[in-house]
Structure formats: C-alpha cells, structure tokens
XYZ file of C-alpha atoms in Angstrom:
393
model
C 95.485 90.682 -6.985
C 98.459 90.568 -4.471
C 99.629 92.966 -1.883
C 103.061 93.660 -0.564
C 103.699 95.721 2.571
C 107.107 97.310 2.650
C 109.088 97.323 5.894
C 111.986 99.509 6.825
C 110.498 102.851 5.772
C 112.264 105.863 7.252
C 110.385 108.371 9.390
C 109.486 111.912 8.280
C 110.012 110.978 4.564
C 107.922 111.289 1.414
C 106.860 108.124 -0.444
C 104.836 107.353 -3.547
C 102.306 104.604 -3.023
C 101.254 102.845 -6.254
C 98.636 100.294 -6.672
C 98.931 97.870 -9.605
C 96.859 95.004 -10.939
C 98.469 92.069 -12.694
C 96.681 90.067 -15.316
C 98.277 87.512 -17.653
C 101.669 88.939 -16.799
C 100.685 92.475 -17.580
C 100.789 95.187 -14.907
C 98.441 98.149 -14.912
C 98.624 101.153 -12.603
C 95.229 101.769 -11.086
C 96.039 104.225 -8.248
C 98.838 106.458 -7.155
C 99.108 108.283 -3.807
C 101.776 110.512 -2.263
C 102.256 110.016 1.464
C 104.604 111.109 4.195
C 105.597 108.891 7.177
C 105.068 110.147 10.658
C 107.722 112.265 12.264
C 109.719 110.368 14.860
C 111.603 111.663 17.934
C 114.869 111.237 16.041
C 115.374 114.806 14.843
C 115.041 116.260 18.331
C 117.175 113.552 19.867
C 120.064 114.247 17.558
C 120.178 117.791 18.982
C 120.387 116.341 22.464
C 123.113 113.793 21.694
C 126.776 113.705 20.660
C 127.775 112.126 17.377
C 130.473 109.511 18.014
C 133.472 108.555 15.899
C 132.381 105.274 14.161
C 135.669 104.598 12.465
C 134.308 104.444 8.963
C 131.245 102.200 9.829
C 128.077 102.612 7.777
C 125.924 103.720 10.747
C 126.186 107.015 12.504
C 126.084 106.567 16.291
C 124.668 109.256 18.545
C 125.382 109.054 22.248
C 122.538 110.360 24.391
C 123.545 112.678 27.226
C 121.319 112.526 30.251
C 119.503 115.645 31.206
C 120.071 114.756 34.881
C 122.042 112.117 36.848
C 121.259 111.564 40.439
C 123.029 109.126 42.858
C 120.547 107.430 45.101
C 122.970 105.134 46.970
C 126.575 103.994 46.655
C 125.848 101.770 43.650
C 122.547 103.098 42.579
C 121.836 106.026 40.261
C 119.152 107.223 37.915
C 119.526 108.957 34.619
C 116.778 111.260 33.287
C 117.357 111.052 29.555
C 115.403 114.289 29.073
C 113.317 116.654 31.288
C 109.757 116.082 32.190
C 109.647 112.562 33.586
C 108.095 113.357 36.949
C 105.562 115.781 35.368
C 104.634 113.224 32.568
C 100.981 112.162 33.221
C 101.290 109.009 30.963
C 101.174 105.554 32.625
C 104.573 104.356 33.831
C 106.111 101.014 33.009
C 109.211 99.688 34.664
C 111.448 96.924 33.168
C 114.073 95.210 35.307
C 116.898 93.540 33.279
C 118.851 90.609 34.819
C 121.282 88.333 33.116
C 124.697 86.887 32.817
C 127.787 88.949 32.084
C 128.171 89.537 28.346
C 124.628 88.485 27.473
C 123.745 91.916 26.057
C 121.523 93.651 28.625
C 122.982 97.102 27.947
C 122.785 96.501 24.153
C 119.115 95.501 24.501
C 118.449 98.768 26.312
C 119.904 100.674 23.372
C 117.723 98.587 20.991
C 114.653 99.363 23.058
C 115.323 103.062 23.059
C 115.934 103.044 19.205
C 112.556 101.384 18.772
C 110.737 103.884 21.008
C 112.452 106.781 19.273
C 111.154 105.455 15.884
C 114.453 104.461 14.299
C 113.973 102.151 11.338
C 116.216 99.306 10.365
C 116.740 101.284 7.084
C 117.946 104.393 8.837
C 121.675 105.139 8.645
C 122.012 106.149 12.319
C 121.485 104.682 15.758
C 121.125 106.131 19.216
C 123.185 104.877 22.196
C 121.315 105.297 25.474
C 123.478 103.482 28.041
C 125.606 105.900 29.989
C 128.832 104.547 31.346
C 131.037 105.833 34.188
C 134.789 106.251 33.582
C 135.394 102.921 35.362
C 132.803 101.209 33.285
C 134.259 102.570 30.020
C 137.612 100.959 30.975
C 135.928 97.546 30.778
C 134.509 97.956 27.272
C 135.103 94.888 25.121
C 135.702 92.537 28.014
C 133.043 89.775 27.937
C 134.297 88.109 31.118
C 133.761 91.187 33.340
C 130.350 92.921 33.816
C 130.400 96.259 31.961
C 127.839 97.655 34.429
C 129.243 98.373 37.906
C 126.069 99.316 39.731
C 122.353 99.662 39.126
C 121.249 102.435 36.735
C 117.636 103.463 36.130
C 117.160 105.062 32.811
C 113.946 107.228 32.854
C 112.431 107.996 29.473
C 109.325 110.272 29.436
C 106.769 110.109 26.674
C 107.473 112.522 23.826
C 105.679 113.366 20.574
C 106.620 110.801 17.967
C 107.233 108.013 20.509
C 106.141 104.496 19.364
C 104.748 103.736 22.815
C 102.043 105.468 24.830
C 103.686 105.351 28.240
C 106.809 106.642 30.034
C 109.418 104.033 30.691
C 111.897 103.271 33.474
C 114.533 100.613 32.498
C 116.687 99.299 35.324
C 120.072 98.034 34.176
C 121.851 95.721 36.687
C 125.370 94.297 36.827
C 125.845 90.979 35.092
C 126.523 87.726 36.950
C 128.532 84.671 35.884
C 130.569 84.386 32.702
C 128.762 84.306 29.347
C 129.714 85.201 25.777
C 126.075 85.592 24.693
C 124.910 85.789 21.059
C 125.803 88.547 18.593
C 123.165 91.192 18.886
C 122.224 92.742 15.573
C 119.879 95.786 15.803
C 119.792 96.407 12.005
C 117.631 93.363 10.997
C 113.840 93.896 10.532
C 113.142 90.682 12.626
C 114.517 92.415 15.688
C 112.302 95.361 15.071
C 109.309 93.129 14.792
C 110.247 91.463 18.070
C 110.498 94.750 19.861
C 107.219 95.872 18.371
C 105.538 92.760 19.793
C 107.288 93.187 23.184
C 106.141 96.803 23.603
C 102.597 95.921 22.333
C 102.367 93.346 25.118
C 103.952 95.697 27.662
C 101.181 98.240 27.087
C 98.713 95.620 28.334
C 100.748 94.638 31.401
C 99.051 95.390 34.663
C 101.223 97.507 37.059
C 102.019 95.839 40.394
C 102.747 97.668 43.528
C 106.128 96.629 44.914
C 105.259 98.342 48.178
C 102.500 95.767 48.704
C 104.930 92.951 47.706
C 107.472 94.191 50.288
C 104.784 94.347 52.926
C 103.829 90.757 52.222
C 107.477 89.614 52.339
C 108.073 91.494 55.590
C 104.950 89.835 57.113
C 106.102 86.463 56.038
C 109.625 86.964 57.431
C 108.192 88.323 60.699
C 105.916 85.249 61.085
C 108.885 82.986 60.469
C 110.906 84.712 63.174
C 107.909 84.687 65.592
C 107.295 80.996 64.932
C 110.932 80.034 65.592
C 110.996 82.105 68.768
C 107.710 80.712 70.147
C 108.830 77.102 69.384
C 112.016 77.705 71.322
C 110.048 79.147 74.269
C 107.655 76.153 74.258
C 110.646 73.743 74.300
C 112.132 75.411 77.311
C 108.703 75.452 79.121
C 108.079 71.776 78.378
C 111.501 70.926 79.798
C 110.639 72.730 83.066
C 107.241 71.051 83.398
C 108.763 67.574 82.701
C 111.325 68.200 85.371
C 108.609 69.046 87.884
C 106.609 65.973 86.943
C 109.685 63.735 87.319
C 110.522 65.365 90.637
C 106.979 64.687 91.844
C 107.178 61.012 90.707
C 110.614 60.663 92.227
C 109.523 62.080 95.581
C 106.483 59.792 95.635
C 108.642 56.656 94.934
C 111.377 57.590 97.387
C 109.321 59.147 100.188
C 110.761 56.874 102.903
C 114.389 57.339 101.633
C 113.875 61.119 101.749
C 112.450 61.045 105.247
C 115.373 58.816 106.384
C 117.884 61.164 104.807
C 119.502 58.401 102.707
C 122.351 59.660 100.600
C 121.815 59.125 96.855
C 121.537 61.326 93.777
C 118.919 62.175 91.140
C 119.502 63.200 87.493
C 117.471 65.990 85.837
C 117.567 68.021 82.658
C 118.271 71.775 82.653
C 118.235 74.351 79.835
C 121.236 76.744 79.924
C 121.667 79.901 77.872
C 124.719 79.951 75.584
C 126.199 82.105 72.841
C 127.137 80.460 69.495
C 129.579 82.273 67.212
C 128.932 82.573 63.406
C 130.533 84.140 60.376
C 127.336 85.995 59.687
C 125.485 88.746 61.667
C 122.277 88.452 63.616
C 120.137 91.017 65.375
C 120.365 90.595 69.164
C 118.596 92.273 72.003
C 121.150 93.395 74.689
C 118.393 93.868 77.308
C 116.609 90.520 76.881
C 119.717 88.569 75.803
C 117.704 87.115 72.933
C 118.357 86.718 69.177
C 115.513 88.471 67.410
C 116.586 87.864 63.813
C 119.173 85.329 62.871
C 121.113 86.108 59.633
C 119.641 89.636 59.573
C 120.481 91.465 56.321
C 120.424 94.951 57.779
C 123.482 96.696 56.227
C 124.519 98.868 59.124
C 123.555 99.397 62.758
C 121.845 102.646 62.117
C 119.305 100.926 59.897
C 118.188 98.428 62.486
C 114.696 99.966 62.370
C 114.384 98.500 58.730
C 114.647 94.877 60.018
C 111.429 92.827 59.564
C 111.410 92.269 63.318
C 110.795 95.972 63.902
C 107.527 97.901 63.843
C 107.656 101.616 64.691
C 111.124 101.201 66.150
C 109.927 98.453 68.524
C 110.841 94.777 68.282
C 107.978 92.313 67.959
C 110.162 89.246 68.821
C 112.086 89.755 72.031
C 110.133 89.242 75.366
C 110.480 92.888 76.317
C 109.398 94.234 72.948
C 112.434 96.549 73.259
C 113.268 99.500 71.093
C 115.967 99.631 68.466
C 118.352 101.312 70.995
C 118.670 98.002 72.834
C 119.476 95.942 69.667
C 122.845 95.287 67.990
C 124.118 93.478 64.954
C 126.514 90.760 66.310
C 128.214 87.681 64.990
C 126.711 85.328 67.502
C 123.259 84.041 68.476
C 121.714 83.492 71.884
C 120.645 79.835 72.102
C 119.875 77.272 74.861
C 121.561 73.901 75.363
C 120.238 70.952 77.406
C 122.469 69.573 80.104
C 122.029 66.605 82.501
C 122.721 67.425 86.101
C 122.788 65.370 89.338
C 121.636 66.474 92.730
C 121.573 64.904 96.165
C 118.506 64.429 98.309
C 119.571 67.434 100.367
C 119.748 69.584 97.296
C 116.356 68.306 96.229
C 114.900 69.254 99.619
C 116.359 72.729 99.453
C 114.972 73.144 95.923
C 111.429 72.109 96.768
C 111.440 72.268 100.595
C 109.753 68.912 100.868
C 107.246 69.560 103.565
C 103.573 70.413 103.736
C 104.121 73.926 102.665
C 106.649 72.643 100.103
C 103.967 70.474 98.390
C 101.821 73.562 98.048
C 104.787 75.368 96.593
C 105.333 72.623 94.022
C 101.663 72.818 93.060
C 101.863 76.574 92.629
C 105.060 76.259 90.622
C 103.464 73.565 88.431
C 100.366 75.738 87.823
C 102.469 78.821 86.904
C 104.487 76.798 84.351
C 101.358 75.237 82.900
C 99.828 78.705 82.525
C 102.955 79.924 80.728
C 102.888 76.839 78.431
C 99.148 77.400 77.715
C 99.816 81.044 76.855
C 102.688 80.032 74.486
C 100.506 77.408 72.762
C 97.750 79.975 72.311
C 100.276 82.354 70.719
C 101.513 79.517 68.494
C 97.957 78.833 67.341
C 97.536 82.608 66.559
C 100.724 82.503 64.390
C 99.607 79.423 62.533
C 96.282 81.022 61.786
C 98.071 84.087 60.371
C 100.192 81.755 58.199
C 96.960 80.056 56.906
C 95.480 83.439 56.019
C 98.674 84.471 54.129
C 98.650 81.216 52.194
C 94.962 81.795 51.203
C 95.750 85.334 50.022
C-alpha cells in the first residue's frame, strides 16, 4: 500500500479524499471522505487591499493598504497592516532584514506575508505587503539602487486563519552595496516548504531584550572611556613624580654647585595641554577642558544626554563630573604633549626654594603626587575588576 500527500491545496475549498489499494495492478476504492480545507485570512485581506493591474499575468496581485502609518524619526516609520497590534495578546516576534541592494529583502517580506495569510502555491493570487513612498516607487526596477529609502517596520497582528501563532514585526532596511541577487519565485512549493520550516523554528526562538543588550553595550563603552581617561591621568602623574625624583637626585649631585651659584642648566620633561583637530566630532567638557568621549556618535547637541559617558545628565568621565550643559560636540580633542625644557639653577631654586623649608616643601609635594597616583591606580584596578565581571557575564 502506498500513500501520496498532495501539496498546493487551496484554502476554504472542498475536496474528495479517496483511499485506494493496489494489488497486481488492480486498484480498489476502500474509503471515500469529503473534506474542506481551513479558511485562511485571504478572503478578509482582499477586502482590505487594492487589486493591481497585472498586465495580463496569470496571478492577481493585491496591494495591502496599511491601517496606520506613523513616522517615528526622519527615516524611520512603522506600518500597522491592520488594527489591533498593540491590543493583541499573542507573543511578539521581530525579524530584522539586512542585505545587499537587489538581494530581495522586500520580496522576501511579501513571501512571508503570503505564507502567514495562508496563500497556497496553487492559488491564483498573491498579496503585496511592502508599502513604498513616492520616491521609492520611482526606483522600481533599478537593481543598482536600494528600493527602500529608510527603515520601515511592518506590524502584523495575529488574525483567525493565520498560519503562525504570534504577532509579527518585520523591519525592512535599505540595501547596501550592489547586488543583482537571484530570481525570487514565490510560486514554487519548495519555497512554501522553506517558509513553513522558517516559521516553525521562529515559534521556538527565545525573545531577547534589546534594552538589556543596549545597557551592556553602554556599560562596555563607558568602561572603555573611563579606562582611556585614567591611563592618561596616570601617565601625567608619573611624569610629575619622575621629574621630582630627578630634581631630588640632581640637587643631591650638584649641591656644592647650587650653593656656589654656578651658572648651568638642567633639562626636565613637562606635560602641556593641547587641542588636536579632527574631521570627526568628540564630546568635550568646556569647564574641565577635557575630552570625555572621542568619536562620539551623538547626532545633535540637544541629545548629549544620550552619550554613554552620561548618567542622569551628569558626566562620569570628566574630573568635575559636570552636567550636560557644560559639554559640547566639537571637531577637536583635548590631549597632552610632552616637551623637554631647560632651566637654570636660579629657576630651579625659585621652583623648589632649595632651603631647609624647601626640602620639606619638596617632600610634601612628592607625598601629594604619590597619593594622587595611588588613587588613580586604585581607580584603574576598580575598572579592570568591572571589565572582568563583564567578561564573565
């Protein structure tokens, strides 16, 4: 006995199911059953769509008209294909499509929607979901230019007759690069099988919170900024301490020369603040004269509070922990450069006042700088511990 399962049955249709046995080439009918396939969403969707002129093609094309279109930003909008998405209590799945220009992202969205709606490969109609603006319609047929200008979120609530048990948000993005792509044929049964497998697996996908992902990325970026800032501070502090040590050694070796006021010079290193111009913008603190976030991606000055360096409108990077009001997006960074300088014995005396009280002053200065360095190293250790914890998580 052999079985054959017919594919391509149309929805909401009557069929006769007949069971035969075959023996020595003779077939005998042993059972007959009348059945009706499940009703799909198609009938209702046709009432919500516009039948397009197909120029004599075999398939009727119905263009879906969104119930609601809302612009979220300059190049971001969402289309509610029919009412009830926000009220729908079914689980939500989100699919983000990325790909080269001409690779068929928008066509794939149409194929997904036809599968969800219950369209069979044997049906003589198809639905077109993708909604184009006037500018996008002008690009139709051009494979070298992305048909999609901005990001569009197509929101499809669950409806009776849907092939999936969740509501779906599909994010269509502009293409990148130049690609001709492969011919995309929705009519073949193999494509329907692939979509069935795809949505079966999608049902089992575990939803991930992008809010948590953003928090992790923001923490990582903040730690990177903090690490760069503290390493810069430690470098400056080490230079100061090394200068003091060298001065102390120099004074001990040339004590008699200093007492006899002999005229010679000494070379030392100094860190000087400088501004370096760039073709990109960075977030600078105007009060502390520090760069808090190099190559900051904040779009406009009014959104400075969204920078990873900011927490509750306060900067966690600059020494003064200043508010957003003191920060600006500028095409330069505050940096330090090391210069060698020379000074005479008289200048050295004035700088340290080489006397009994001067020696005490040097000791106090050394202790203060050591304390600052110790504090910075402790802060560096704290940052490294946070990095370790993030790597473990």
